[in-house]
C-alpha cells in the first residue's frame, strides 16, 4: 500500500511554478485544472494523473463526448502505473447499470485491489462490503468479515487524515475543493464507524482504548485545522465513557 505522500505527489498533483527561476515558489495543482489541449498530451506522455483525469472526462462527458470504452482505456493506463483512484474507477464502473457493465464479481475483485493499493474510497467501500456480506449484494462479494471490515475502515481513517494534512500543509490550487470534500466526508465516516464498532464490540472484541485513541487523534486534527470540535467525535467519546462505567 502506498503512503499518503506518494498518493499526493505522484498521482493527485502537479507542480506549478510562478516562474522559471530556480528560486520560484510553486503550488500543487489538480489535473482538473488543465485544459484539454494540455491534458491530452500529458496523458499520451504517460502521466498517470492526467490519464485518470482524462478517463473521468470521457466517462462523465466533461468537455468530451461520453465514451465509456475510452474512459476505461485511460483508467487502465493509469491503474497499470499504480494510480489508486483509477483502480477504484475501474471497479466502480461495474457497480451499477449506468454504463451497461454491471458485474459484481468484477467489481469486488477490482475493489479489493484498489483498496490494497491505497484508494481511500475503495478502502471504505470494501469495509462496508465485508461488514454487510453477500446478502447486501445479491449473493455476490465477500462473506461477512467484521474484523476485516474494521481493518479497512481504520486504514481509511488514517489515509484520509494523512491526505487532508498534506493538502493543508502545502499550497494547493482551488480546483481540489470537490476532491477534498470527498476525502473529508470519508475521514469523518471512517473514524465514526471504526470507533463505533470497537465501542460496541460489534463482531470484534470491545476495545475502548483503541476507540479513545482514534477519537482523540481525530479530534486534535479537526481542531487544529478547522478551529472547532467535531460533534460526532465528542458524542462517540461520551459513549466510550458510558461503556467504561457500565
PDB file of C-alpha atoms in Angstrom:
ATOM      1  CA  UNK A   1       0.000   0.000   0.000  1.00  0.00           C
ATOM      2  CA  UNK A   2       1.314   3.413  -0.925  1.00  0.00           C
ATOM      3  CA  UNK A   3       1.847   6.216   1.558  1.00  0.00           C
ATOM      4  CA  UNK A   4      -0.325   9.325   1.587  1.00  0.00           C
ATOM      5  CA  UNK A   5       2.714  11.326   0.479  1.00  0.00           C
ATOM      6  CA  UNK A   6       3.228   9.179  -2.614  1.00  0.00           C
ATOM      7  CA  UNK A   7      -0.519   9.304  -3.327  1.00  0.00           C
ATOM      8  CA  UNK A   8      -0.449  13.102  -3.115  1.00  0.00           C
ATOM      9  CA  UNK A   9       2.767  13.797  -5.011  1.00  0.00           C
ATOM     10  CA  UNK A  10       2.773  11.077  -7.662  1.00  0.00           C
ATOM     11  CA  UNK A  11      -0.880  10.802  -8.615  1.00  0.00           C
ATOM     12  CA  UNK A  12      -3.060  13.681  -7.400  1.00  0.00           C
ATOM     13  CA  UNK A  13      -0.993  16.783  -8.076  1.00  0.00           C
ATOM     14  CA  UNK A  14       1.380  18.514 -10.434  1.00  0.00           C
ATOM     15  CA  UNK A  15       3.687  21.388  -9.524  1.00  0.00           C
ATOM     16  CA  UNK A  16       3.041  24.821 -10.967  1.00  0.00           C
ATOM     17  CA  UNK A  17       5.910  27.290 -10.627  1.00  0.00           C
ATOM     18  CA  UNK A  18       5.438  31.054 -10.526  1.00  0.00           C
ATOM     19  CA  UNK A  19       8.332  31.459 -12.969  1.00  0.00           C
ATOM     20  CA  UNK A  20      11.269  29.564 -14.454  1.00  0.00           C
ATOM     21  CA  UNK A  21      13.625  30.848 -11.790  1.00  0.00           C
ATOM     22  CA  UNK A  22      15.101  28.141  -9.592  1.00  0.00           C
ATOM     23  CA  UNK A  23      14.068  30.077  -6.504  1.00  0.00           C
ATOM     24  CA  UNK A  24      10.469  30.490  -7.702  1.00  0.00           C
ATOM     25  CA  UNK A  25       7.724  29.221  -5.430  1.00  0.00           C
ATOM     26  CA  UNK A  26       5.350  26.557  -6.658  1.00  0.00           C
ATOM     27  CA  UNK A  27       1.893  25.295  -5.830  1.00  0.00           C
ATOM     28  CA  UNK A  28       0.348  21.861  -6.128  1.00  0.00           C
ATOM     29  CA  UNK A  29      -2.384  21.837  -8.757  1.00  0.00           C
ATOM     30  CA  UNK A  30      -5.121  19.390  -9.676  1.00  0.00           C
ATOM     31  CA  UNK A  31      -5.248  17.744 -13.075  1.00  0.00           C
ATOM     32  CA  UNK A  32      -8.825  19.041 -13.284  1.00  0.00           C
ATOM     33  CA  UNK A  33      -7.281  22.496 -13.788  1.00  0.00           C
ATOM     34  CA  UNK A  34      -5.757  21.503 -17.131  1.00  0.00           C
ATOM     35  CA  UNK A  35      -7.408  22.384 -20.419  1.00  0.00           C
ATOM     36  CA  UNK A  36      -7.832  19.511 -22.848  1.00  0.00           C
ATOM     37  CA  UNK A  37      -5.023  20.802 -25.059  1.00  0.00           C
ATOM     38  CA  UNK A  38      -2.661  20.395 -22.099  1.00  0.00           C
ATOM     39  CA  UNK A  39      -4.272  17.328 -20.538  1.00  0.00           C
ATOM     40  CA  UNK A  40      -4.282  15.067 -23.591  1.00  0.00           C
ATOM     41  CA  UNK A  41      -0.539  15.422 -24.363  1.00  0.00           C
ATOM     42  CA  UNK A  42       0.251  14.759 -20.699  1.00  0.00           C
ATOM     43  CA  UNK A  43      -1.881  11.630 -20.757  1.00  0.00           C
ATOM     44  CA  UNK A  44      -0.299  10.474 -24.025  1.00  0.00           C
ATOM     45  CA  UNK A  45       3.139  11.077 -22.491  1.00  0.00           C
ATOM     46  CA  UNK A  46       2.274   8.553 -19.772  1.00  0.00           C
ATOM     47  CA  UNK A  47       1.378  10.801 -16.832  1.00  0.00           C
ATOM     48  CA  UNK A  48      -0.939   8.658 -14.640  1.00  0.00           C
ATOM     49  CA  UNK A  49      -2.618  11.665 -13.034  1.00  0.00           C
ATOM     50  CA  UNK A  50      -3.501  13.057 -16.445  1.00  0.00           C
ATOM     51  CA  UNK A  51      -4.646   9.632 -17.652  1.00  0.00           C
ATOM     52  CA  UNK A  52      -7.005   9.260 -14.688  1.00  0.00           C
ATOM     53  CA  UNK A  53      -8.433  12.747 -15.249  1.00  0.00           C
ATOM     54  CA  UNK A  54      -8.896  12.110 -18.970  1.00  0.00           C
ATOM     55  CA  UNK A  55     -10.745   8.922 -18.105  1.00  0.00           C
ATOM     56  CA  UNK A  56     -13.158  10.880 -15.916  1.00  0.00           C
ATOM     57  CA  UNK A  57     -13.758  13.432 -18.656  1.00  0.00           C
ATOM     58  CA  UNK A  58     -14.650  10.677 -21.104  1.00  0.00           C
ATOM     59  CA  UNK A  59     -16.814   8.870 -18.567  1.00  0.00           C
ATOM     60  CA  UNK A  60     -18.724  11.916 -17.330  1.00  0.00           C
ATOM     61  CA  UNK A  61     -18.696  13.844 -20.623  1.00  0.00           C
ATOM     62  CA  UNK A  62     -16.678  16.798 -19.321  1.00  0.00           C
ATOM     63  CA  UNK A  63     -15.716  18.720 -22.442  1.00  0.00           C
ATOM     64  CA  UNK A  64     -15.706  15.470 -24.418  1.00  0.00           C
ATOM     65  CA  UNK A  65     -18.338  13.180 -25.907  1.00  0.00           C
ATOM     66  CA  UNK A  66     -19.195  10.424 -23.433  1.00  0.00           C
ATOM     67  CA  UNK A  67     -17.185   7.325 -24.301  1.00  0.00           C
ATOM     68  CA  UNK A  68     -17.029   4.530 -21.745  1.00  0.00           C
ATOM     69  CA  UNK A  69     -14.531   2.484 -23.765  1.00  0.00           C
ATOM     70  CA  UNK A  70     -12.072   5.355 -23.991  1.00  0.00           C
ATOM     71  CA  UNK A  71     -12.611   6.097 -20.286  1.00  0.00           C
ATOM     72  CA  UNK A  72     -11.788   2.508 -19.343  1.00  0.00           C
ATOM     73  CA  UNK A  73      -8.741   2.551 -21.611  1.00  0.00           C
ATOM     74  CA  UNK A  74      -7.436   5.706 -19.949  1.00  0.00           C
ATOM     75  CA  UNK A  75      -8.210   4.464 -16.428  1.00  0.00           C
ATOM     76  CA  UNK A  76      -6.423   1.203 -17.199  1.00  0.00           C
ATOM     77  CA  UNK A  77      -3.282   3.023 -18.327  1.00  0.00           C
ATOM     78  CA  UNK A  78      -3.249   4.986 -15.069  1.00  0.00           C
ATOM     79  CA  UNK A  79      -4.061   1.898 -12.993  1.00  0.00           C
ATOM     80  CA  UNK A  80      -1.204  -0.002 -14.611  1.00  0.00           C
ATOM     81  CA  UNK A  81       1.067   2.679 -13.159  1.00  0.00           C
ATOM     82  CA  UNK A  82      -0.497   2.251  -9.723  1.00  0.00           C
ATOM     83  CA  UNK A  83      -2.951   5.165  -9.578  1.00  0.00           C
ATOM     84  CA  UNK A  84      -5.331   4.285  -6.693  1.00  0.00           C
ATOM     85  CA  UNK A  85      -8.213   6.447  -7.946  1.00  0.00           C
ATOM     86  CA  UNK A  86      -8.007   4.964 -11.435  1.00  0.00           C
ATOM     87  CA  UNK A  87      -8.150   1.479  -9.936  1.00  0.00           C
ATOM     88  CA  UNK A  88     -11.242   2.469  -7.969  1.00  0.00           C
ATOM     89  CA  UNK A  89     -12.889   3.977 -11.057  1.00  0.00           C
ATOM     90  CA  UNK A  90     -12.344   0.728 -12.971  1.00  0.00           C
ATOM     91  CA  UNK A  91     -14.106  -1.114 -10.163  1.00  0.00           C
ATOM     92  CA  UNK A  92     -16.931   1.406  -9.805  1.00  0.00           C
ATOM     93  CA  UNK A  93     -17.862   1.206 -13.490  1.00  0.00           C
ATOM     94  CA  UNK A  94     -19.043  -2.361 -12.791  1.00  0.00           C
ATOM     95  CA  UNK A  95     -21.046  -1.442  -9.665  1.00  0.00           C
ATOM     96  CA  UNK A  96     -24.292  -0.403 -11.342  1.00  0.00           C
ATOM     97  CA  UNK A  97     -26.181  -0.385 -14.658  1.00  0.00           C
ATOM     98  CA  UNK A  98     -25.250   3.182 -15.601  1.00  0.00           C
ATOM     99  CA  UNK A  99     -22.678   2.008 -18.158  1.00  0.00           C
ATOM    100  CA  UNK A 100     -24.292  -1.355 -19.035  1.00  0.00           C
ATOM    101  CA  UNK A 101     -21.361  -3.126 -17.378  1.00  0.00           C
ATOM    102  CA  UNK A 102     -22.888  -4.260 -14.090  1.00  0.00           C
ATOM    103  CA  UNK A 103     -20.857  -7.197 -12.813  1.00  0.00           C
ATOM    104  CA  UNK A 104     -20.457  -7.624  -9.061  1.00  0.00           C
ATOM    105  CA  UNK A 105     -17.799 -10.293  -9.420  1.00  0.00           C
ATOM    106  CA  UNK A 106     -15.539  -7.951 -11.378  1.00  0.00           C
ATOM    107  CA  UNK A 107     -16.492  -5.060  -9.103  1.00  0.00           C
ATOM    108  CA  UNK A 108     -15.397  -6.783  -5.909  1.00  0.00           C
ATOM    109  CA  UNK A 109     -12.260  -8.219  -7.470  1.00  0.00           C
ATOM    110  CA  UNK A 110     -11.133  -4.765  -8.606  1.00  0.00           C
ATOM    111  CA  UNK A 111     -12.377  -3.064  -5.444  1.00  0.00           C
ATOM    112  CA  UNK A 112     -10.171  -5.218  -3.245  1.00  0.00           C
ATOM    113  CA  UNK A 113      -7.152  -4.491  -5.436  1.00  0.00           C
ATOM    114  CA  UNK A 114      -7.855  -0.756  -5.300  1.00  0.00           C
ATOM    115  CA  UNK A 115      -8.147  -0.882  -1.509  1.00  0.00           C
ATOM    116  CA  UNK A 116      -4.883  -2.796  -1.229  1.00  0.00           C
ATOM    117  CA  UNK A 117      -3.212  -0.157  -3.393  1.00  0.00           C
ATOM    118  CA  UNK A 118      -4.428   2.596  -1.050  1.00  0.00           C
ATOM    119  CA  UNK A 119      -7.570   4.117  -2.590  1.00  0.00           C
ATOM    120  CA  UNK A 120      -9.434   5.788   0.267  1.00  0.00           C
ATOM    121  CA  UNK A 121     -12.775   5.314  -1.488  1.00  0.00           C
ATOM    122  CA  UNK A 122     -12.075   1.639  -2.125  1.00  0.00           C
ATOM    123  CA  UNK A 123     -10.951   1.098   1.469  1.00  0.00           C
ATOM    124  CA  UNK A 124     -14.237   2.407   2.812  1.00  0.00           C
ATOM    125  CA  UNK A 125     -16.415   0.622   0.252  1.00  0.00           C
ATOM    126  CA  UNK A 126     -14.580  -2.651   0.789  1.00  0.00           C
ATOM    127  CA  UNK A 127     -15.002  -2.240   4.534  1.00  0.00           C
ATOM    128  CA  UNK A 128     -18.751  -1.830   4.009  1.00  0.00           C
ATOM    129  CA  UNK A 129     -18.847  -4.930   1.805  1.00  0.00           C
ATOM    130  CA  UNK A 130     -17.049  -7.011   4.437  1.00  0.00           C
ATOM    131  CA  UNK A 131     -19.361  -5.724   7.154  1.00  0.00           C
ATOM    132  CA  UNK A 132     -22.578  -6.421   5.201  1.00  0.00           C
ATOM    133  CA  UNK A 133     -21.581  -9.603   3.356  1.00  0.00           C
ATOM    134  CA  UNK A 134     -23.054 -11.225   0.273  1.00  0.00           C
ATOM    135  CA  UNK A 135     -26.719 -10.701   1.193  1.00  0.00           C
ATOM    136  CA  UNK A 136     -26.363  -6.966   0.605  1.00  0.00           C
ATOM    137  CA  UNK A 137     -25.087  -7.536  -2.935  1.00  0.00           C
ATOM    138  CA  UNK A 138     -27.431 -10.150  -4.381  1.00  0.00           C
ATOM    139  CA  UNK A 139     -25.225 -13.036  -3.283  1.00  0.00           C
ATOM    140  CA  UNK A 140     -22.007 -11.556  -4.641  1.00  0.00           C
ATOM    141  CA  UNK A 141     -18.871 -10.301  -2.948  1.00  0.00           C
ATOM    142  CA  UNK A 142     -17.168 -11.375   0.257  1.00  0.00           C
ATOM    143  CA  UNK A 143     -18.672 -13.206   3.191  1.00  0.00           C
ATOM    144  CA  UNK A 144     -19.353 -11.215   6.346  1.00  0.00           C
ATOM    145  CA  UNK A 145     -15.990 -10.449   7.947  1.00  0.00           C
ATOM    146  CA  UNK A 146     -16.376  -7.826  10.647  1.00  0.00           C
ATOM    147  CA  UNK A 147     -12.737  -7.937  11.819  1.00  0.00           C
ATOM    148  CA  UNK A 148     -11.753  -7.368   8.182  1.00  0.00           C
ATOM    149  CA  UNK A 149     -14.248  -4.505   7.934  1.00  0.00           C
ATOM    150  CA  UNK A 150     -12.638  -2.909  10.985  1.00  0.00           C
ATOM    151  CA  UNK A 151      -9.176  -3.224   9.438  1.00  0.00           C
ATOM    152  CA  UNK A 152     -10.212  -1.401   6.276  1.00  0.00           C
ATOM    153  CA  UNK A 153     -12.278   1.315   7.935  1.00  0.00           C
ATOM    154  CA  UNK A 154      -9.380   2.117  10.276  1.00  0.00           C
ATOM    155  CA  UNK A 155      -6.958   2.200   7.320  1.00  0.00           C
ATOM    156  CA  UNK A 156      -9.327   4.569   5.540  1.00  0.00           C
ATOM    157  CA  UNK A 157      -9.377   6.836   8.607  1.00  0.00           C
ATOM    158  CA  UNK A 158      -5.583   7.009   8.621  1.00  0.00           C
ATOM    159  CA  UNK A 159      -5.232   7.551   4.867  1.00  0.00           C
ATOM    160  CA  UNK A 160      -7.872  10.289   4.677  1.00  0.00           C
ATOM    161  CA  UNK A 161      -6.453  12.137   7.679  1.00  0.00           C
ATOM    162  CA  UNK A 162      -2.931  11.967   6.232  1.00  0.00           C
ATOM    163  CA  UNK A 163      -4.102  13.145   2.815  1.00  0.00           C
ATOM    164  CA  UNK A 164      -6.012  16.052   4.331  1.00  0.00           C
ATOM    165  CA  UNK A 165      -2.943  17.055   6.291  1.00  0.00           C
ATOM    166  CA  UNK A 166      -0.832  17.116   3.122  1.00  0.00           C
ATOM    167  CA  UNK A 167      -3.372  19.328   1.383  1.00  0.00           C
ATOM    168  CA  UNK A 168      -3.482  21.704   4.351  1.00  0.00           C
ATOM    169  CA  UNK A 169       0.284  21.848   4.777  1.00  0.00           C
ATOM    170  CA  UNK A 170       1.007  22.657   1.133  1.00  0.00           C
ATOM    171  CA  UNK A 171      -0.010  25.427  -1.237  1.00  0.00           C
ATOM    172  CA  UNK A 172      -2.747  23.818  -3.325  1.00  0.00           C
ATOM    173  CA  UNK A 173      -4.993  25.066  -6.108  1.00  0.00           C
ATOM    174  CA  UNK A 174      -8.696  25.789  -5.671  1.00  0.00           C
ATOM    175  CA  UNK A 175      -9.657  23.007  -8.076  1.00  0.00           C
ATOM    176  CA  UNK A 176      -9.144  20.481  -5.288  1.00  0.00           C
ATOM    177  CA  UNK A 177     -12.303  21.620  -3.462  1.00  0.00           C
ATOM    178  CA  UNK A 178     -14.574  18.803  -4.656  1.00  0.00           C
ATOM    179  CA  UNK A 179     -11.890  16.164  -4.136  1.00  0.00           C
ATOM    180  CA  UNK A 180     -11.157  17.436  -0.637  1.00  0.00           C
ATOM    181  CA  UNK A 181     -14.858  17.411   0.213  1.00  0.00           C
ATOM    182  CA  UNK A 182     -14.902  13.702  -0.602  1.00  0.00           C
ATOM    183  CA  UNK A 183     -11.774  12.953   1.425  1.00  0.00           C
ATOM    184  CA  UNK A 184     -13.139  14.944   4.361  1.00  0.00           C
ATOM    185  CA  UNK A 185     -16.507  13.184   4.272  1.00  0.00           C
ATOM    186  CA  UNK A 186     -14.915   9.734   4.399  1.00  0.00           C
ATOM    187  CA  UNK A 187     -12.484  10.867   7.095  1.00  0.00           C
ATOM    188  CA  UNK A 188     -15.451  11.634   9.348  1.00  0.00           C
ATOM    189  CA  UNK A 189     -17.343   8.481   8.350  1.00  0.00           C
ATOM    190  CA  UNK A 190     -14.418   6.108   8.692  1.00  0.00           C
ATOM    191  CA  UNK A 191     -13.464   7.443  12.129  1.00  0.00           C
ATOM    192  CA  UNK A 192     -17.089   7.146  13.228  1.00  0.00           C
ATOM    193  CA  UNK A 193     -17.691   3.593  12.014  1.00  0.00           C
ATOM    194  CA  UNK A 194     -14.324   2.370  13.315  1.00  0.00           C
ATOM    195  CA  UNK A 195     -14.847   3.857  16.768  1.00  0.00           C
ATOM    196  CA  UNK A 196     -18.460   2.717  16.944  1.00  0.00           C
ATOM    197  CA  UNK A 197     -17.580  -0.871  16.062  1.00  0.00           C
ATOM    198  CA  UNK A 198     -14.944  -1.264  18.784  1.00  0.00           C
ATOM    199  CA  UNK A 199     -17.033   0.592  21.382  1.00  0.00           C
ATOM    200  CA  UNK A 200     -19.914  -1.829  20.810  1.00  0.00           C
ATOM    201  CA  UNK A 201     -17.765  -4.886  20.263  1.00  0.00           C
ATOM    202  CA  UNK A 202     -19.653  -5.429  17.010  1.00  0.00           C
ATOM    203  CA  UNK A 203     -18.125  -8.601  15.606  1.00  0.00           C
ATOM    204  CA  UNK A 204     -14.796  -7.740  17.240  1.00  0.00           C
ATOM    205  CA  UNK A 205     -13.618  -7.540  20.873  1.00  0.00           C
ATOM    206  CA  UNK A 206     -14.548  -4.322  22.638  1.00  0.00           C
ATOM    207  CA  UNK A 207     -11.588  -2.002  22.641  1.00  0.00           C
ATOM    208  CA  UNK A 208     -12.331   1.282  24.368  1.00  0.00           C
ATOM    209  CA  UNK A 209      -8.652   2.170  24.459  1.00  0.00           C
ATOM    210  CA  UNK A 210      -8.423   1.950  20.663  1.00  0.00           C
ATOM    211  CA  UNK A 211     -11.613   3.977  20.245  1.00  0.00           C
ATOM    212  CA  UNK A 212     -10.459   6.724  22.593  1.00  0.00           C
ATOM    213  CA  UNK A 213      -7.051   6.950  20.943  1.00  0.00           C
ATOM    214  CA  UNK A 214      -8.588   7.181  17.464  1.00  0.00           C
ATOM    215  CA  UNK A 215     -11.181   9.748  18.518  1.00  0.00           C
ATOM    216  CA  UNK A 216      -8.645  11.803  20.429  1.00  0.00           C
ATOM    217  CA  UNK A 217      -6.230  11.908  17.476  1.00  0.00           C
ATOM    218  CA  UNK A 218      -9.036  12.729  15.045  1.00  0.00           C
ATOM    219  CA  UNK A 219     -10.413  15.465  17.293  1.00  0.00           C
ATOM    220  CA  UNK A 220      -6.982  17.072  17.717  1.00  0.00           C
ATOM    221  CA  UNK A 221      -6.543  17.040  13.955  1.00  0.00           C
ATOM    222  CA  UNK A 222     -10.019  18.516  13.438  1.00  0.00           C
ATOM    223  CA  UNK A 223      -9.468  21.281  15.966  1.00  0.00           C
ATOM    224  CA  UNK A 224      -6.039  22.146  14.588  1.00  0.00           C
ATOM    225  CA  UNK A 225      -7.193  22.618  11.012  1.00  0.00           C
ATOM    226  CA  UNK A 226     -10.826  23.672  11.447  1.00  0.00           C
ATOM    227  CA  UNK A 227     -10.683  25.620  14.692  1.00  0.00           C
ATOM    228  CA  UNK A 228     -13.667  23.779  16.160  1.00  0.00           C
ATOM    229  CA  UNK A 229     -14.648  20.452  17.657  1.00  0.00           C
ATOM    230  CA  UNK A 230     -16.384  17.678  15.736  1.00  0.00           C
ATOM    231  CA  UNK A 231     -19.668  16.896  17.475  1.00  0.00           C
ATOM    232  CA  UNK A 232     -19.665  13.321  16.137  1.00  0.00           C
ATOM    233  CA  UNK A 233     -16.312  12.624  17.791  1.00  0.00           C
ATOM    234  CA  UNK A 234     -17.478  14.182  21.062  1.00  0.00           C
ATOM    235  CA  UNK A 235     -20.608  12.017  21.065  1.00  0.00           C
ATOM    236  CA  UNK A 236     -18.615   8.834  20.485  1.00  0.00           C
ATOM    237  CA  UNK A 237     -16.102   9.794  23.166  1.00  0.00           C
ATOM    238  CA  UNK A 238     -19.041  10.148  25.561  1.00  0.00           C
ATOM    239  CA  UNK A 239     -20.173   6.678  24.546  1.00  0.00           C
ATOM    240  CA  UNK A 240     -16.690   5.437  25.447  1.00  0.00           C
ATOM    241  CA  UNK A 241     -17.030   6.890  28.926  1.00  0.00           C
ATOM    242  CA  UNK A 242     -20.501   5.415  29.375  1.00  0.00           C
ATOM    243  CA  UNK A 243     -19.315   1.983  28.225  1.00  0.00           C
ATOM    244  CA  UNK A 244     -16.414   2.199  30.680  1.00  0.00           C
ATOM    245  CA  UNK A 245     -18.752   2.917  33.570  1.00  0.00           C
ATOM    246  CA  UNK A 246     -21.230   0.136  32.732  1.00  0.00           C
TER     247      UNK A 246
END
